[in-house]
Tab-separated table of C-alpha atoms in Angstrom:
chain	number	residue	atom	x	y	z
A	660	MET	CA	-56.399	48.394	114.853
A	661	ALA	CA	-54.790	46.897	117.968
A	662	GLU	CA	-55.384	43.417	116.500
A	663	THR	CA	-53.532	44.396	113.300
A	664	GLU	CA	-50.637	45.879	115.280
A	665	ALA	CA	-50.382	42.715	117.395
A	666	ALA	CA	-50.397	40.573	114.219
A	667	LEU	CA	-47.601	42.701	112.725
A	668	ARG	CA	-45.537	42.374	115.929
A	669	THR	CA	-46.002	38.584	115.858
A	670	LEU	CA	-45.016	38.471	112.169
A	671	ALA	CA	-41.960	40.664	112.843
A	672	HIS	CA	-40.834	38.446	115.711
A	673	ASN	CA	-41.369	35.215	113.757
A	674	VAL	CA	-39.533	36.438	110.633
A	675	ARG	CA	-36.582	37.679	112.696
A	676	THR	CA	-36.468	34.404	114.683
A	677	ALA	CA	-36.642	32.218	111.551
A	678	ARG	CA	-34.031	34.364	109.771
A	679	THR	CA	-31.674	34.168	112.740
A	680	ARG	CA	-32.221	30.401	113.089
A	681	ALA	CA	-31.404	30.014	109.377
A	682	GLY	CA	-28.241	32.104	109.831
A	683	LEU	CA	-29.251	34.632	107.174
A	684	SER	CA	-28.538	38.335	107.115
A	685	LEU	CA	-31.247	40.733	105.967
A	686	ASP	CA	-29.333	41.147	102.685
A	687	GLU	CA	-29.113	37.399	102.074
A	688	LEU	CA	-32.759	36.719	102.976
A	689	GLY	CA	-33.822	39.555	100.697
A	690	ARG	CA	-31.699	38.250	97.819
A	691	ARG	CA	-32.961	34.675	98.159
A	692	ALA	CA	-36.625	35.643	98.634
A	693	GLY	CA	-36.666	38.462	96.091
A	694	VAL	CA	-37.690	41.016	98.725
A	695	SER	CA	-35.945	44.348	99.192
A	696	LYS	CA	-33.815	44.871	102.285
A	697	GLY	CA	-35.864	47.973	103.093
A	698	ALA	CA	-39.071	45.939	103.076
A	699	LEU	CA	-37.469	43.336	105.369
A	700	VAL	CA	-36.208	46.001	107.776
A	701	ALA	CA	-39.706	47.495	107.942
A	702	LEU	CA	-41.232	44.039	108.391
A	703	GLU	CA	-38.918	43.180	111.281
A	704	LYS	CA	-39.842	46.516	112.886
A	705	ALA	CA	-43.555	45.557	112.612
A	706	GLN	CA	-44.154	48.222	109.986
A	707	GLY	CA	-45.595	47.907	106.507
A	708	ASN	CA	-48.125	45.455	105.157
A	709	PRO	CA	-46.538	42.546	103.249
A	710	ASN	CA	-48.719	40.928	100.608
A	711	PHE	CA	-49.518	37.228	100.374
A	712	ALA	CA	-46.899	36.511	97.680
A	713	THR	CA	-44.177	38.099	99.833
A	714	LEU	CA	-45.180	35.967	102.828
A	715	VAL	CA	-45.051	32.806	100.687
A	716	ARG	CA	-41.586	33.698	99.298
A	717	LEU	CA	-40.264	34.429	102.807
A	718	ALA	CA	-41.732	31.205	104.225
A	719	ASP	CA	-40.280	29.149	101.356
A	720	THR	CA	-36.867	30.773	101.722
A	721	LEU	CA	-36.833	30.290	105.500
A	722	GLY	CA	-38.107	26.702	105.240
A	723	VAL	CA	-41.201	27.339	107.375
A	724	SER	CA	-44.945	27.497	106.804
A	725	VAL	CA	-46.762	30.750	106.148
A	726	SER	CA	-48.686	30.275	109.380
A	727	ALA	CA	-45.425	29.779	111.295
A	728	LEU	CA	-44.726	33.385	110.334
A	729	LEU	CA	-48.214	34.562	111.326
A	730	GLU	CA	-49.118	32.639	114.472
A	731	GLY	CA	-48.214	33.243	118.081
A	732	PRO	CA	-47.345	30.374	120.444
A	733	PRO	CA	-49.813	27.472	120.637
A	734	GLU	CA	-52.362	27.972	123.397
A	735	GLU	CA	-54.266	24.708	123.621
A	736	ARG	CA	-54.061	21.073	122.551
A	737	VAL	CA	-57.225	21.374	120.481
A	738	ARG	CA	-57.686	24.471	118.408
A	739	VAL	CA	-60.953	25.197	116.640
A	740	VAL	CA	-60.892	27.849	113.927
A	741	THR	CA	-63.895	29.269	112.096
A	742	ALA	CA	-63.544	30.882	108.683
A	743	ASP	CA	-64.906	34.217	109.911
A	744	ALA	CA	-62.201	34.348	112.605
A	745	VAL	CA	-59.419	34.295	109.990
A	746	LYS	CA	-58.835	37.200	107.632
A	747	PRO	CA	-58.243	36.370	103.954
A	748	LEU	CA	-54.595	36.469	102.902
A	749	TRP	CA	-55.587	36.974	99.274
A	750	VAL	CA	-58.687	38.661	97.861
A	751	GLY	CA	-59.341	38.811	94.132
A	752	GLU	CA	-61.000	41.661	92.270
A	753	ARG	CA	-64.166	39.569	91.696
A	754	GLY	CA	-64.517	38.392	95.304
A	755	SER	CA	-62.329	35.292	95.322
A	756	GLU	CA	-60.342	34.723	98.508
A	757	ALA	CA	-57.917	32.402	100.287
A	758	ARG	CA	-57.853	31.937	104.060
A	759	LEU	CA	-55.112	30.071	105.909
A	760	MET	CA	-57.162	28.271	108.548
A	761	LEU	CA	-54.343	26.614	110.482
A	762	THR	CA	-51.091	24.736	110.288
A	763	THR	CA	-50.456	21.459	112.029
A	764	SER	CA	-47.482	21.181	114.338
A	765	GLY	CA	-44.620	18.737	114.021
A	766	THR	CA	-41.530	18.395	111.899
A	767	ALA	CA	-43.464	18.255	108.594
A	768	PRO	CA	-46.404	20.646	109.071
A	769	VAL	CA	-49.475	20.827	106.868
A	770	GLU	CA	-51.267	24.090	106.105
A	771	VAL	CA	-55.051	23.948	105.715
A	772	TRP	CA	-56.580	26.625	103.467
A	773	ARG	CA	-60.150	27.486	102.476
A	774	TRP	CA	-60.520	29.031	99.032
A	775	ARG	CA	-63.399	30.652	97.205
A	776	LEU	CA	-62.876	31.183	93.457
A	777	GLN	CA	-65.226	33.204	91.305
A	778	PRO	CA	-65.721	32.109	87.673
A	779	GLY	CA	-62.819	33.289	85.528
A	780	GLU	CA	-60.770	34.655	88.447
A	781	GLU	CA	-57.399	33.100	89.123
A	782	TYR	CA	-54.501	33.089	91.522
A	783	PRO	CA	-51.079	32.328	89.995
A	784	SER	CA	-48.416	30.979	92.361
A	785	HIS	CA	-44.687	30.787	91.931
A	786	PRO	CA	-42.952	27.420	92.445
A	787	HIS	CA	-42.427	26.486	96.102
A	788	GLN	CA	-39.370	25.016	97.806
A	789	ALA	CA	-38.362	21.404	97.117
A	790	GLY	CA	-40.603	18.854	98.808
A	791	VAL	CA	-43.785	20.969	98.974
A	792	VAL	CA	-46.901	19.084	97.833
A	793	GLU	CA	-50.309	20.719	97.454
A	794	THR	CA	-53.667	18.941	97.505
A	795	VAL	CA	-56.871	20.556	96.268
A	796	SER	CA	-60.345	19.202	97.162
A	797	VAL	CA	-63.270	20.883	95.417
A	798	THR	CA	-66.340	20.936	97.679
A	799	SER	CA	-68.662	22.833	95.307
A	800	GLY	CA	-68.469	24.335	91.839
A	801	ARG	CA	-65.687	23.879	89.316
A	802	MET	CA	-62.119	25.051	88.893
A	803	VAL	CA	-59.074	24.552	86.712
A	804	LEU	CA	-55.754	23.677	88.293
A	805	VAL	CA	-52.876	24.674	86.027
A	806	ALA	CA	-49.668	22.900	87.055
A	807	ASP	CA	-46.526	23.490	85.003
A	808	GLY	CA	-48.617	24.837	82.135
A	809	ILE	CA	-51.036	21.879	81.939
A	810	GLU	CA	-54.719	22.473	82.723
A	811	HIS	CA	-56.583	20.018	84.961
A	812	PRO	CA	-60.363	20.677	85.223
A	813	LEU	CA	-61.807	19.718	88.623
A	814	HIS	CA	-65.384	19.675	89.891
A	815	ALA	CA	-67.156	19.105	93.208
A	816	GLY	CA	-66.092	15.828	94.778
A	817	GLN	CA	-62.723	15.669	93.027
A	818	THR	CA	-59.309	15.967	94.671
A	819	ALA	CA	-55.960	16.530	92.987
A	820	THR	CA	-52.444	16.527	94.384
A	821	PHE	CA	-49.256	17.771	92.769
A	822	ASP	CA	-45.628	18.691	93.320
A	823	ALA	CA	-45.830	22.437	94.010
A	824	THR	CA	-42.244	23.093	92.937
A	825	VAL	CA	-43.649	24.062	89.515
A	826	PRO	CA	-45.570	27.239	88.625
A	827	HIS	CA	-49.264	26.673	89.344
A	828	THR	CA	-52.535	28.561	89.126
A	829	TYR	CA	-56.001	28.118	90.617
A	830	ARG	CA	-58.801	29.378	88.343
A	831	GLY	CA	-62.547	29.462	88.973
A	832	ALA	CA	-64.553	27.799	86.184
A	833	GLY	CA	-68.188	27.318	85.253
A	834	GLU	CA	-70.947	29.701	86.247
A	835	ARG	CA	-70.952	29.331	90.048
A	836	THR	CA	-68.509	30.099	92.830
A	837	CYS	CA	-66.032	27.284	93.448
A	838	HIS	CA	-65.251	26.347	97.061
A	839	LEU	CA	-62.239	24.223	97.849
A	840	VAL	CA	-59.980	23.079	100.634
A	841	MET	CA	-56.270	23.159	99.883
A	842	THR	CA	-53.575	21.549	101.962
A	843	VAL	CA	-49.906	22.398	101.640
A	844	HIS	CA	-47.661	19.583	102.830
A	845	LEU	CA	-44.329	21.057	103.844
A	846	PRO	CA	-41.067	19.130	104.000
A	847	PRO	CA	-39.513	18.537	107.407
A	848	GLY	CA	-37.949	21.755	108.641
A	849	PRO	CA	-34.979	22.433	110.866
A	850	THR	CA	-35.348	21.303	114.429
A	851	PRO	CA	-35.661	24.252	116.803
């Protein structure tokens, strides 16, 4: 429980800092991100439990990575993260999940995600901010990437990249669990 409370305090601090840096009021951030002002007030008070889609909309609107909203200050030059040390940010009804493993530092950060997709289960994503590019590398199983309404079947050993400013969906295919690594390449953000 203390770990969850600490994570909420970090999220609250990071959202407030990014909002202030962007010069946005709670009303304006809420309008642009499609999140109610009440939910933002609760979030900045380290209350509530925002879902994955809300975090993505806030990050896109603020021009930062999802992990920039979730992580505390960097502690070491080399950071090693194991999948079991990171809680899933999305869990599907059939056992699919997405874990944000880490985000690189620098002016144009890259998020590294590990996904597990069960056959037939899918995660639809709204379009991201201009300049966001996603890359999907299937390590086992099969999936279908739907980008702007067009289906792209992928299997183990294949990698696809696309402009994530269009609606897109990840769907498990075949008869086995699909494992993949996704990277989200973010455009250069504001300098702190």
